[in-house]
Short mmCIF file of C-alpha atoms in Angstrom, two decimals:
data_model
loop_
_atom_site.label_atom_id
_atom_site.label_comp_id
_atom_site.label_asym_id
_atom_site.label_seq_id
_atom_site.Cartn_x
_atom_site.Cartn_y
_atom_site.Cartn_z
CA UNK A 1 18.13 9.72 -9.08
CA UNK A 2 15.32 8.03 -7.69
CA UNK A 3 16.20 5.05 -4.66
CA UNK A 4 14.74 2.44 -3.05
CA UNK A 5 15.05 2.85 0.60
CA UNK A 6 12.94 0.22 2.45
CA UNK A 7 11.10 -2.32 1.60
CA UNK A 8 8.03 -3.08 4.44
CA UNK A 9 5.91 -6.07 4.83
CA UNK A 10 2.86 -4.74 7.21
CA UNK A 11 -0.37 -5.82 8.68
CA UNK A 12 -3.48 -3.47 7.61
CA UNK A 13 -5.78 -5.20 11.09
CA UNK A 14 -8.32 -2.83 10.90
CA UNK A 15 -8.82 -3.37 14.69
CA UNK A 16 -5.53 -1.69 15.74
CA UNK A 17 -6.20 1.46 15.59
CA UNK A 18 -9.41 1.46 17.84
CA UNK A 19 -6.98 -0.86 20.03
CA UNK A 20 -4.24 1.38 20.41
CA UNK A 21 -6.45 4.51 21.01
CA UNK A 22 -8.72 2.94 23.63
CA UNK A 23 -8.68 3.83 27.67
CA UNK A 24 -9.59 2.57 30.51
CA UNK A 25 -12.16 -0.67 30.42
CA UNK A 26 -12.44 -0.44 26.73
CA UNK A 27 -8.87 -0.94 26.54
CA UNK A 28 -7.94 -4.27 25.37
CA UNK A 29 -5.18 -6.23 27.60
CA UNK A 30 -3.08 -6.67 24.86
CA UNK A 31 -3.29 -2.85 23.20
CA UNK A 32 0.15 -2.02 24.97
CA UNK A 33 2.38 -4.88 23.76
CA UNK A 34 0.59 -4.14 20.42
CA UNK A 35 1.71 -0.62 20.53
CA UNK A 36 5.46 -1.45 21.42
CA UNK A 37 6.07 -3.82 18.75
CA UNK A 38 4.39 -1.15 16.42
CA UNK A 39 6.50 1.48 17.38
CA UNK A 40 9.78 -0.40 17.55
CA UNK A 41 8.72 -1.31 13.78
CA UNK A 42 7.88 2.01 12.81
CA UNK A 43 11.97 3.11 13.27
CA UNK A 44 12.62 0.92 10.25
CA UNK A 45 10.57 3.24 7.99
CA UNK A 46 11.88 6.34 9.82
CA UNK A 47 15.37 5.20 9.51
CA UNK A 48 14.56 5.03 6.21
CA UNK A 49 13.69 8.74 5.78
CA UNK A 50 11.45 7.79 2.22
CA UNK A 51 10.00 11.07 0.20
CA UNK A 52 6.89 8.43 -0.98
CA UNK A 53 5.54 5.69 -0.20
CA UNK A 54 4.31 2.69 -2.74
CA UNK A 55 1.12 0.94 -0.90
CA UNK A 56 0.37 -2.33 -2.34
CA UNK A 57 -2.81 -3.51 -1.24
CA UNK A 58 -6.65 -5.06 -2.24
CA UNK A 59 -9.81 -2.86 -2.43
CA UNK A 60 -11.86 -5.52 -0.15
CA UNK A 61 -14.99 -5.07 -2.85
CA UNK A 62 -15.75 -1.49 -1.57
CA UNK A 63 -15.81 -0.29 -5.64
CA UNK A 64 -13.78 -3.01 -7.77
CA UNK A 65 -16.64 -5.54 -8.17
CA UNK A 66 -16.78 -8.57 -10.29
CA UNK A 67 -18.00 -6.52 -13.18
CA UNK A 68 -14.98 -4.80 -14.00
CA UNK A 69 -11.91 -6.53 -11.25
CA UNK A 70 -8.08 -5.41 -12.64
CA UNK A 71 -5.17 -7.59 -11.43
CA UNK A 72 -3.27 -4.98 -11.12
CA UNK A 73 -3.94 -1.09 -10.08
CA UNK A 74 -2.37 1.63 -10.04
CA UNK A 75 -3.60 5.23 -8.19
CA UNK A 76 -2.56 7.89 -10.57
CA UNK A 77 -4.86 10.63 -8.22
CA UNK A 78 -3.21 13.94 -7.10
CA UNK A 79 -5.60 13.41 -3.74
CA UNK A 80 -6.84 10.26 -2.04
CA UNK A 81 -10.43 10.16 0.08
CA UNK A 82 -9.36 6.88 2.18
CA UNK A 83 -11.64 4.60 4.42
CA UNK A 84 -15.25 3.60 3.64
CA UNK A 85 -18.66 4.19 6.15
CA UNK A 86 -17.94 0.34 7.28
CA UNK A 87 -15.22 1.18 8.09
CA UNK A 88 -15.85 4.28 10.19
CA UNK A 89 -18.81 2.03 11.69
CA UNK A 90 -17.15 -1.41 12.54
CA UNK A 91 -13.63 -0.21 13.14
CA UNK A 92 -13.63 3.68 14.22
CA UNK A 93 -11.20 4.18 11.37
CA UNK A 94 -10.87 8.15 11.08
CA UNK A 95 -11.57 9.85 7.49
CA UNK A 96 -8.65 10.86 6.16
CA UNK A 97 -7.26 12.45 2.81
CA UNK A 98 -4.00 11.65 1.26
CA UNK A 99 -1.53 13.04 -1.12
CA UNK A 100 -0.56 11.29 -4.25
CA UNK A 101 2.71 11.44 -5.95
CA UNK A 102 1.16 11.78 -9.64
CA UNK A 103 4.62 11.37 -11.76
CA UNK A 104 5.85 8.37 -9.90
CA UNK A 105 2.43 6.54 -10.47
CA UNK A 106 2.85 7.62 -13.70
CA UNK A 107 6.39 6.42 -14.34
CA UNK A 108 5.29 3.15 -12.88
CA UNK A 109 2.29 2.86 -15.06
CA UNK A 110 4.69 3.67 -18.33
CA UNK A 111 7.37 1.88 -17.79
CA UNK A 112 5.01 -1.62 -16.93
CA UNK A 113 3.42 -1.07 -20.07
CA UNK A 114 6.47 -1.10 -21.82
CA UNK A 115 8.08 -3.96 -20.30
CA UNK A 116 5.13 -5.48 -20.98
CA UNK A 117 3.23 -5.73 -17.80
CA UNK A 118 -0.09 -4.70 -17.94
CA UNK A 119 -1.23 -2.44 -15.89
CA UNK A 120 -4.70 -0.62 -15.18
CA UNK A 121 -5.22 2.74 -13.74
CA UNK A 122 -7.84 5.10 -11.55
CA UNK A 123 -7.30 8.75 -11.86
CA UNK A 124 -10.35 8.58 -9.11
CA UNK A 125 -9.34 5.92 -6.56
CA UNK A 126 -10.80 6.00 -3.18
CA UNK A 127 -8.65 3.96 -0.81
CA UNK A 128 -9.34 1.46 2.21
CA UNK A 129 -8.30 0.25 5.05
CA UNK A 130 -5.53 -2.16 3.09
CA UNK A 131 -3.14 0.97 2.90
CA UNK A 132 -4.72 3.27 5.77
CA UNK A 133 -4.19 0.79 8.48
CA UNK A 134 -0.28 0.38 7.75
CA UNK A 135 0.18 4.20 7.35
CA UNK A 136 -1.70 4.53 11.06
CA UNK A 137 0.56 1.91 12.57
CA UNK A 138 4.01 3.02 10.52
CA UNK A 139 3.18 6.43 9.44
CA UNK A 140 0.68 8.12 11.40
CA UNK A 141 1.91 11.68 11.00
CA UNK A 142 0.07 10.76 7.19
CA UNK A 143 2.66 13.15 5.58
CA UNK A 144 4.25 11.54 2.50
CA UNK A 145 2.74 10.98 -0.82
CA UNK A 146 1.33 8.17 -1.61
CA UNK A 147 1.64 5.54 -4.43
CA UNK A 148 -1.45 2.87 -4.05
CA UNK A 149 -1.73 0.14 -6.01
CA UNK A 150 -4.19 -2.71 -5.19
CA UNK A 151 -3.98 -6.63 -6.59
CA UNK A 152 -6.69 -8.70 -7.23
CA UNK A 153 -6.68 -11.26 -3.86
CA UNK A 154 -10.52 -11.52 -3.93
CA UNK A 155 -11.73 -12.72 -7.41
CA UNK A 156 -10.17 -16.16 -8.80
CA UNK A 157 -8.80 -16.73 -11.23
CA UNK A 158 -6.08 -14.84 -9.18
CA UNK A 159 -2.55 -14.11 -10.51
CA UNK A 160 0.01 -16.12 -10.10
CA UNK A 161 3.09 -15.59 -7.69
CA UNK A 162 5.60 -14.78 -10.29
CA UNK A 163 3.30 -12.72 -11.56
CA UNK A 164 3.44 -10.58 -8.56
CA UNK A 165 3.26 -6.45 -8.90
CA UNK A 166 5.65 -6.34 -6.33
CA UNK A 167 8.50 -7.81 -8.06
CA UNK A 168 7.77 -5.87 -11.37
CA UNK A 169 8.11 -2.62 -8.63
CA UNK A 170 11.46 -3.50 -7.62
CA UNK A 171 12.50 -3.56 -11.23
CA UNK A 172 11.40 -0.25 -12.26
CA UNK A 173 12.82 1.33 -9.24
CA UNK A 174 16.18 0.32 -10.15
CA UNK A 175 18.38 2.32 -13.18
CA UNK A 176 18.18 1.34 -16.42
CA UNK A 177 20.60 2.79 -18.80
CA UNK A 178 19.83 0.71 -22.16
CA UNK A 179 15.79 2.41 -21.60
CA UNK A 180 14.48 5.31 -19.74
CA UNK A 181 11.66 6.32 -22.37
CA UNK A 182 10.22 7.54 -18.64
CA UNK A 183 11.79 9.87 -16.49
CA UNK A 184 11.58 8.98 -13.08
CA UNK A 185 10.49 11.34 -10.42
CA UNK A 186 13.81 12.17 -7.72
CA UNK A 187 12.95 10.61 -4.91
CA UNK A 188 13.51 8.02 -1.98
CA UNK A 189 10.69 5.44 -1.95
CA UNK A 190 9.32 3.22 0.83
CA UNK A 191 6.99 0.09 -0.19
CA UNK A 192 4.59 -1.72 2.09
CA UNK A 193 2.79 -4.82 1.22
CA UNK A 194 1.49 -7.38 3.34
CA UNK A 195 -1.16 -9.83 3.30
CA UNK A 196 -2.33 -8.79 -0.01
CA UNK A 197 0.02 -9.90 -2.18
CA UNK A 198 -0.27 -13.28 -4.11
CA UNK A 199 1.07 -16.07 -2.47
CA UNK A 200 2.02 -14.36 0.83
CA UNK A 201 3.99 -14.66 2.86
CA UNK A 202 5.85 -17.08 0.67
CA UNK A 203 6.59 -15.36 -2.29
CA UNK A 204 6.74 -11.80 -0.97
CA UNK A 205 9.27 -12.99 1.35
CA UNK A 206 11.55 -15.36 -1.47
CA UNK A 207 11.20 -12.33 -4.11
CA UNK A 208 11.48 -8.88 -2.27
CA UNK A 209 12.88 -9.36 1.32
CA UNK A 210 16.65 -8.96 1.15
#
């Protein structure tokens, strides 16, 4: 049976990375204390010892526009191409390709649907630095699969608070005798969110941390 294990509220600075990696001169003063609080953070996730990780976080315009901007989106991709050309040029964010985990983003897609959340999907998503950056600072080995799903924190009219994915996450990662028109995938899952979430750090913090 699938279980929650941790539950992760995590910066995505873009900056840390070119921080944390710099020497000499170009090293900022304050790279080293950066790194030790990052590292005494990442044990929580370790401890942990997830099989997936659930990455809520925004797209930051690179292709959800205001022609076509979902609430709520789910990755449903067997692969993920992650970080943009900005990205690369502003922050020295490294290219990087990441696994999905197909059935849980399809378990999570069905069973929102039928509890009446909905949801829209990408069989094609290309991610950003909104779940790269917290996989470099609490991950950086990159090797779990990947959930991504990205709110809408850009585009008003934004959704509400109580309206937040995060909370309908929780739920569906929880057994349900009475319904499970879904089966859900065996494993231990991790989920990160951060500054992209509706309301934060208010409601993130009233409705998910225990």
């Amino acid at each position: 049976m699938a279980e929650l294990v941790a539950v992760i509220a995590s910066t995505h600075h873009p900056f840390y990375y070119r921080a944390s990696t710099s020497t000499g001169e170009d090293r900022p003063p304050f790279a080293d204390e950066w790194v030790r609080k990052v590292e005494a953070f990442r044990e929580t996730l370790t401890r942990a010892r997830p099989d997936v990780l659930v990455m809520v976080g925004s797209d930051h315009f690179h292709q959800l526009w205001l022609d076509n901007m979902p609430q709520f989106l789910v990755g449903k991709a067997p692969v993920y191409d992650a970080n943009w050309y900005n990205e690369e040029r502003e922050f020295g964010l490294p290219r990087m390709v990441l696994k999905g985990q197909e059935d849980l983003s399809a378990y999570i897609l069905r069973e929102g649907l039928d509890a009446g959340f909905d949801l829209a999907f990408s069989n094609e998503l290309r991610i950003d630095h909104s779940i790269t950056c917290p996989i470099i600072t609490l991950r950086p080995e990159a090797d779990l699969p990947i959930v991504p799903v990205y709110t809408n924190i850009f585009a008003p009219p934004l959704p509400q608070p109580k309206r937040c994915f995060g909370a309908a996450v929780r739920q569906l990662g929880l057994p349900r005798p009475a319904r499970r028109r879904a089966r859900m995938p065996d494993v231990h899952s991790a989920r990160f969110g951060g500054e992209d979430l509706p309301g934060f750090p208010q409601a993130w913090v009233a409705r998910e941390m225990p």
